[in-house]
Amino acid sequence: QVQLVESGGGLVQAGESLRLSCAASGIIFSRYDVGWYRQAPGNQRELVAHITRGGFINYADSVKGRFTISRDNAKNTVYLQMNSLKPDDTAVYYCNAALVTTLVMNYWGKGTLVTVSS
């Protein structure tokens, strides 16, 4: 059974930092591209940051220079370091793991809430 479990969300003030973690089980984590997405109330889910199995990284323009994604394949975990948080960063943050071969395997965590007060 595949599980992605996010942790590290919470309530912070603008300008503060949080570190999100996503622990994966039931998959060969190193073979997957992984990423963080977020969804604010009334908005669609959007990409925040993504890291391929080869280590290629991309970020949403809105978080460039503030957020850092990293992965530890030995721990089956992907991280999102979020600095200089803004109220606009308030959302539920979801972890995603995807592998495309002849099949598409795509998994989501249940999310962790990040609230940034002004």
XYZ file of N, CA, C and O in Angstrom:
472
model
N 0.843 -1.184 0.000
C 0.000 0.000 0.000
C 0.889 1.249 0.000
O 1.779 1.381 0.826
N 0.613 2.122 -0.942
C 1.410 3.335 -1.060
C 0.871 4.404 -0.111
O -0.332 4.631 -0.039
N 1.779 5.039 0.618
C 1.388 6.154 1.482
C 2.383 7.279 1.335
O 3.593 7.057 1.301
N 1.847 8.482 1.263
C 2.649 9.704 1.345
C 2.092 10.494 2.524
O 0.906 10.828 2.524
N 2.922 10.757 3.499
C 2.455 11.402 4.720
C 3.213 12.706 4.919
O 4.426 12.699 5.162
N 2.469 13.806 4.818
C 3.064 15.123 5.009
C 3.051 15.512 6.488
O 2.172 15.098 7.244
N 4.012 16.329 6.861
C 4.064 16.875 8.219
C 4.797 18.209 8.186
O 5.461 18.531 7.191
N 4.648 18.972 9.262
C 5.387 20.221 9.391
C 4.581 21.481 9.183
O 5.108 22.588 9.347
N 3.317 21.340 8.808
C 2.490 22.516 8.641
C 2.160 23.168 9.977
O 2.434 22.621 11.042
N 1.577 24.348 9.886
C 1.199 25.046 11.108
C 0.873 26.490 10.853
O 0.752 26.925 9.698
N 0.737 27.231 11.943
C 0.424 28.657 11.891
C 1.680 29.460 12.219
O 2.295 29.233 13.273
N 2.057 30.335 11.302
C 3.211 31.193 11.506
C 2.857 32.618 11.110
O 1.851 32.856 10.437
N 3.730 33.543 11.507
C 3.551 34.931 11.093
C 4.332 35.199 9.818
O 5.293 34.484 9.493
N 3.920 36.205 9.110
C 4.612 36.594 7.885
C 6.092 36.842 8.182
O 6.434 37.443 9.201
N 6.932 36.346 7.284
C 8.367 36.477 7.441
C 9.040 35.295 8.105
O 10.262 35.171 8.042
N 8.256 34.443 8.734
C 8.817 33.281 9.407
C 9.007 32.106 8.434
O 8.712 32.211 7.239
N 9.518 31.013 8.974
C 9.855 29.851 8.145
C 9.151 28.601 8.652
O 8.794 28.503 9.831
N 8.978 27.664 7.753
C 8.500 26.321 8.065
C 9.225 25.325 7.175
O 9.642 25.672 6.057
N 9.343 24.105 7.668
C 9.898 23.021 6.857
C 8.881 21.895 6.801
O 8.540 21.314 7.838
N 8.442 21.599 5.602
C 7.522 20.487 5.402
C 8.304 19.235 5.044
O 9.338 19.304 4.372
N 7.782 18.101 5.483
C 8.358 16.802 5.140
C 7.263 15.914 4.572
O 6.101 16.035 4.954
N 7.659 15.035 3.684
C 6.737 14.041 3.134
C 7.459 12.701 3.108
O 8.442 12.542 2.373
N 6.972 11.794 3.921
C 7.569 10.459 4.003
C 6.772 9.493 3.150
O 5.552 9.374 3.305
N 7.452 8.800 2.280
C 6.808 7.850 1.373
C 7.067 6.417 1.810
O 8.144 6.096 2.325
N 6.073 5.575 1.585
C 6.233 4.140 1.810
C 5.450 3.393 0.749
O 4.508 3.925 0.159
N 5.881 2.177 0.489
C 5.186 1.350 -0.489
C 5.612 1.569 -1.922
O 5.025 0.976 -2.833
N 6.601 2.433 -2.143
C 7.134 2.672 -3.481
C 8.654 2.671 -3.412
O 9.241 2.870 -2.338
N 9.269 2.468 -4.577
C 10.720 2.638 -4.663
C 10.947 4.118 -4.911
O 10.958 4.590 -6.061
N 11.110 4.846 -3.840
C 11.066 6.307 -3.855
C 12.052 6.910 -4.844
O 11.744 7.878 -5.537
N 13.228 6.328 -4.945
C 14.280 6.916 -5.779
C 13.913 6.913 -7.255
O 14.517 7.652 -8.043
N 12.947 6.126 -7.643
C 12.548 6.053 -9.048
C 11.501 7.107 -9.415
O 11.193 7.267 -10.595
N 10.991 7.790 -8.422
C 9.877 8.708 -8.637
C 10.325 10.161 -8.714
O 11.248 10.582 -8.003
N 9.636 10.908 -9.570
C 9.684 12.358 -9.494
C 8.732 12.778 -8.382
O 7.622 12.235 -8.290
N 9.132 13.728 -7.568
C 8.287 14.135 -6.442
C 8.137 15.644 -6.415
O 8.996 16.370 -6.907
N 7.041 16.074 -5.827
C 6.811 17.502 -5.800
C 5.851 17.915 -4.708
O 5.212 17.082 -4.058
N 5.795 19.212 -4.520
C 4.863 19.838 -3.587
C 3.893 20.710 -4.376
O 4.314 21.484 -5.253
N 2.629 20.567 -4.036
C 1.574 21.367 -4.620
C 0.813 22.022 -3.470
O 0.913 21.580 -2.327
N 0.046 23.053 -3.797
C -0.769 23.674 -2.754
C -2.116 24.100 -3.330
O -2.259 24.334 -4.526
N -3.064 24.183 -2.410
C -4.403 24.608 -2.805
C -4.959 25.513 -1.728
O -5.144 25.092 -0.581
N -5.202 26.743 -2.113
C -5.826 27.713 -1.215
C -7.337 27.660 -1.409
O -7.816 27.245 -2.468
N -8.098 28.096 -0.423
C -9.564 28.061 -0.549
C -10.030 28.813 -1.789
O -9.620 29.948 -2.034
N -10.871 28.147 -2.580
C -11.415 28.769 -3.775
C -10.501 28.738 -4.978
O -10.874 29.203 -6.053
N -9.300 28.191 -4.793
C -8.334 28.139 -5.896
C -8.084 26.708 -6.340
O -8.371 25.755 -5.618
N -7.514 26.584 -7.529
C -7.113 25.265 -8.004
C -5.780 24.867 -7.376
O -5.004 25.717 -6.932
N -5.528 23.589 -7.358
C -4.247 23.098 -6.871
C -3.166 23.540 -7.852
O -3.337 23.449 -9.073
N -2.052 24.018 -7.307
C -0.978 24.524 -8.157
C 0.357 23.945 -7.719
O 0.571 23.631 -6.543
N 1.261 23.843 -8.692
C 2.603 23.366 -8.408
C 3.364 24.407 -7.610
O 3.329 25.598 -7.938
N 4.065 23.948 -6.575
C 4.950 24.812 -5.803
C 6.406 24.542 -6.184
O 7.154 25.448 -6.524
N 6.790 23.282 -6.103
C 8.174 22.888 -6.403
C 8.194 21.427 -6.781
O 7.364 20.640 -6.304
N 9.166 21.065 -7.610
C 9.215 19.718 -8.155
C 10.672 19.309 -8.290
O 11.520 20.123 -8.680
N 10.963 18.054 -7.973
C 12.322 17.543 -8.151
C 12.233 16.170 -8.796
O 11.509 15.283 -8.332
N 12.948 16.003 -9.895
C 12.912 14.722 -10.595
C 13.802 13.707 -9.896
O 14.603 14.046 -9.014
N 13.708 12.473 -10.344
C 14.553 11.441 -9.742
C 16.016 11.706 -10.039
O 16.890 11.238 -9.310
N 16.271 12.464 -11.097
C 17.637 12.821 -11.436
C 18.131 14.077 -10.762
O 19.292 14.475 -10.944
N 17.244 14.734 -9.998
C 17.650 15.914 -9.252
C 17.358 17.241 -9.927
O 17.735 18.302 -9.415
N 16.684 17.206 -11.077
C 16.326 18.469 -11.724
C 15.186 19.112 -10.951
O 14.193 18.464 -10.630
N 15.300 20.406 -10.697
C 14.357 21.127 -9.839
C 13.714 22.281 -10.589
O 14.381 22.975 -11.372
N 12.438 22.478 -10.348
C 11.799 23.709 -10.797
C 10.826 24.199 -9.740
O 10.320 23.417 -8.930
N 10.613 25.514 -9.759
C 9.773 26.181 -8.764
C 8.730 27.057 -9.458
O 8.964 27.587 -10.546
N 7.625 27.243 -8.776
C 6.677 28.267 -9.202
C 7.342 29.628 -9.039
O 8.131 29.846 -8.111
N 7.026 30.547 -9.932
C 7.641 31.873 -9.869
C 7.385 32.541 -8.525
O 8.230 33.280 -8.020
N 6.232 32.279 -7.950
C 5.836 32.952 -6.720
C 6.672 32.548 -5.505
O 6.655 33.240 -4.490
N 7.409 31.435 -5.610
C 8.181 30.968 -4.453
C 9.684 30.954 -4.711
O 10.463 30.655 -3.800
N 10.090 31.271 -5.926
C 11.519 31.263 -6.247
C 12.281 32.197 -5.319
O 11.866 33.328 -5.077
N 13.396 31.694 -4.811
C 14.218 32.479 -3.901
C 13.791 32.397 -2.450
O 14.514 32.844 -1.565
N 12.627 31.826 -2.188
C 12.130 31.705 -0.809
C 11.999 30.246 -0.368
O 12.218 29.927 0.795
N 11.623 29.385 -1.293
C 11.392 27.976 -0.972
C 12.497 27.118 -1.581
O 13.013 27.424 -2.659
N 12.814 26.024 -0.896
C 13.809 25.084 -1.390
C 13.281 23.666 -1.236
O 12.909 23.260 -0.135
N 13.270 22.928 -2.332
C 12.867 21.526 -2.287
C 14.118 20.665 -2.274
O 15.126 20.993 -2.910
N 14.054 19.566 -1.537
C 15.163 18.617 -1.517
C 14.597 17.229 -1.252
O 13.454 17.091 -0.796
N 15.394 16.224 -1.530
C 14.954 14.852 -1.294
C 16.083 14.053 -0.683
O 17.261 14.314 -0.959
N 15.709 13.089 0.133
C 16.649 12.147 0.730
C 16.141 10.753 0.385
O 15.219 10.238 1.031
N 16.729 10.166 -0.626
C 16.247 8.857 -1.079
C 16.488 7.765 -0.033
O 15.734 6.792 0.028
N 17.500 7.935 0.787
C 17.765 6.945 1.831
C 16.653 6.931 2.879
O 16.400 5.907 3.520
N 15.998 8.084 3.047
C 14.917 8.192 4.025
C 13.538 8.205 3.365
O 12.529 8.372 4.051
N 13.499 8.045 2.047
C 12.223 8.063 1.315
C 11.422 9.325 1.636
O 10.191 9.273 1.833
N 12.108 10.452 1.673
C 11.477 11.686 2.125
C 11.832 12.849 1.209
O 12.964 12.956 0.737
N 10.845 13.694 0.980
C 11.056 14.947 0.272
C 10.706 16.081 1.223
O 9.766 15.970 2.018
N 11.467 17.161 1.135
C 11.313 18.297 2.039
C 10.982 19.563 1.252
O 11.326 19.700 0.078
N 10.354 20.488 1.942
C 10.143 21.822 1.389
C 10.467 22.828 2.484
O 9.725 22.949 3.458
N 11.594 23.494 2.330
C 11.964 24.557 3.254
C 11.340 25.847 2.755
O 11.591 26.266 1.618
N 10.542 26.465 3.597
C 9.810 27.669 3.202
C 10.250 28.813 4.095
O 10.028 28.794 5.307
N 10.894 29.790 3.478
C 11.364 30.971 4.197
C 10.596 32.209 3.748
O 9.941 32.203 2.700
N 10.682 33.252 4.553
C 10.026 34.525 4.223
C 8.581 34.311 3.815
O 8.121 34.814 2.780
N 7.869 33.575 4.620
C 6.487 33.235 4.283
C 5.599 34.464 4.231
O 5.790 35.433 4.980
N 4.634 34.419 3.328
C 3.688 35.507 3.107
C 2.271 34.984 3.341
O 2.019 33.794 3.184
N 1.340 35.875 3.657
C -0.054 35.419 3.788
C -0.567 34.697 2.545
O -1.374 33.768 2.663
N -0.086 35.084 1.369
C -0.508 34.422 0.121
C -0.032 32.972 0.036
O -0.495 32.232 -0.826
N 0.881 32.581 0.897
C 1.336 31.191 0.927
C 0.384 30.289 1.710
O 0.572 29.068 1.742
N -0.611 30.866 2.338
C -1.577 30.082 3.100
C -2.319 29.116 2.186
O -2.902 29.530 1.178
N -2.258 27.838 2.515
C -2.878 26.803 1.683
C -2.682 25.453 2.351
O -1.906 25.330 3.309
N -3.363 24.464 1.808
C -3.035 23.079 2.135
C -1.956 22.635 1.153
O -2.111 22.799 -0.063
N -0.880 22.101 1.688
C 0.251 21.666 0.877
C 0.219 20.139 0.739
O 0.138 19.425 1.737
N 0.309 19.697 -0.503
C 0.225 18.277 -0.820
C 1.534 17.782 -1.424
O 2.153 18.466 -2.240
N 1.875 16.581 -1.060
C 3.031 15.903 -1.629
C 2.554 14.993 -2.772
O 1.486 14.373 -2.675
N 3.342 14.930 -3.833
C 3.013 14.085 -4.988
C 4.226 13.280 -5.391
O 5.352 13.779 -5.368
N 3.980 12.040 -5.772
C 5.030 11.190 -6.333
C 4.501 10.582 -7.620
O 3.383 10.054 -7.648
N 5.297 10.680 -8.680
C 4.838 10.215 -9.989
C 5.935 9.465 -10.718
O 7.110 9.812 -10.656
N 5.502 8.425 -11.414
C 6.406 7.631 -12.235
C 5.687 7.283 -13.520
O 4.577 6.740 -13.492
N 6.290 7.632 -14.640
C 5.696 7.350 -15.940
C 6.569 6.344 -16.660
O 7.725 6.626 -16.976
N 5.997 5.170 -16.898
C 6.665 4.182 -17.737
C 5.647 3.820 -18.804
O 5.103 4.698 -19.470
N 5.363 2.557 -18.960
C 4.237 2.180 -19.821
C 2.928 2.439 -19.085
O 1.864 2.482 -19.686
N 3.020 2.600 -17.804
C 1.883 2.994 -16.970
C 2.210 4.330 -16.312
O 3.366 4.726 -16.233
N 1.167 4.976 -15.847
C 1.354 6.199 -15.073
C 0.976 5.899 -13.634
O -0.154 5.494 -13.353
N 1.937 6.040 -12.733
C 1.673 5.854 -11.317
C 1.802 7.210 -10.635
O 2.858 7.833 -10.688
N 0.741 7.643 -10.023
C 0.655 8.992 -9.484
C -0.009 8.937 -8.118
O -1.148 8.475 -8.018
N 0.701 9.391 -7.110
C 0.202 9.276 -5.745
C 0.227 10.636 -5.050
O 1.133 11.450 -5.294
N -0.757 10.809 -4.168
C -0.891 12.051 -3.414
C -0.975 11.772 -1.920
O -1.557 10.773 -1.494
N -0.419 12.688 -1.145
C -0.660 12.669 0.286
C -1.970 13.371 0.601
O -2.643 13.905 -0.289
N -2.319 13.376 1.895
C -3.577 13.983 2.316
C -3.450 15.475 2.592
O -4.462 16.153 2.778
N -2.234 15.969 2.653
C -2.018 17.394 2.802
C -1.729 17.833 4.219
O -2.095 17.156 5.187
N -1.073 18.979 4.313
C -0.812 19.616 5.608
C -1.083 21.112 5.451
O -0.703 21.718 4.450
N -1.764 21.678 6.421
C -2.204 23.059 6.337
C -1.111 24.015 6.806
O -0.549 23.859 7.899
N -0.855 25.003 5.964
C 0.056 26.092 6.316
C -0.749 27.382 6.341
O -1.404 27.726 5.352
N -0.707 28.064 7.471
C -1.414 29.325 7.613
C -0.418 30.400 7.996
O 0.315 30.253 8.984
N -0.384 31.463 7.201
C 0.543 32.559 7.448
C -0.270 33.803 7.776
O -1.046 34.283 6.946
N -0.093 34.300 8.969
C -0.835 35.497 9.383
C -0.011 36.755 9.112
O 1.215 36.727 9.121
N -0.724 37.831 8.874
C -0.034 39.097 8.557
C 0.255 39.901 9.812
O -0.186 39.589 10.890
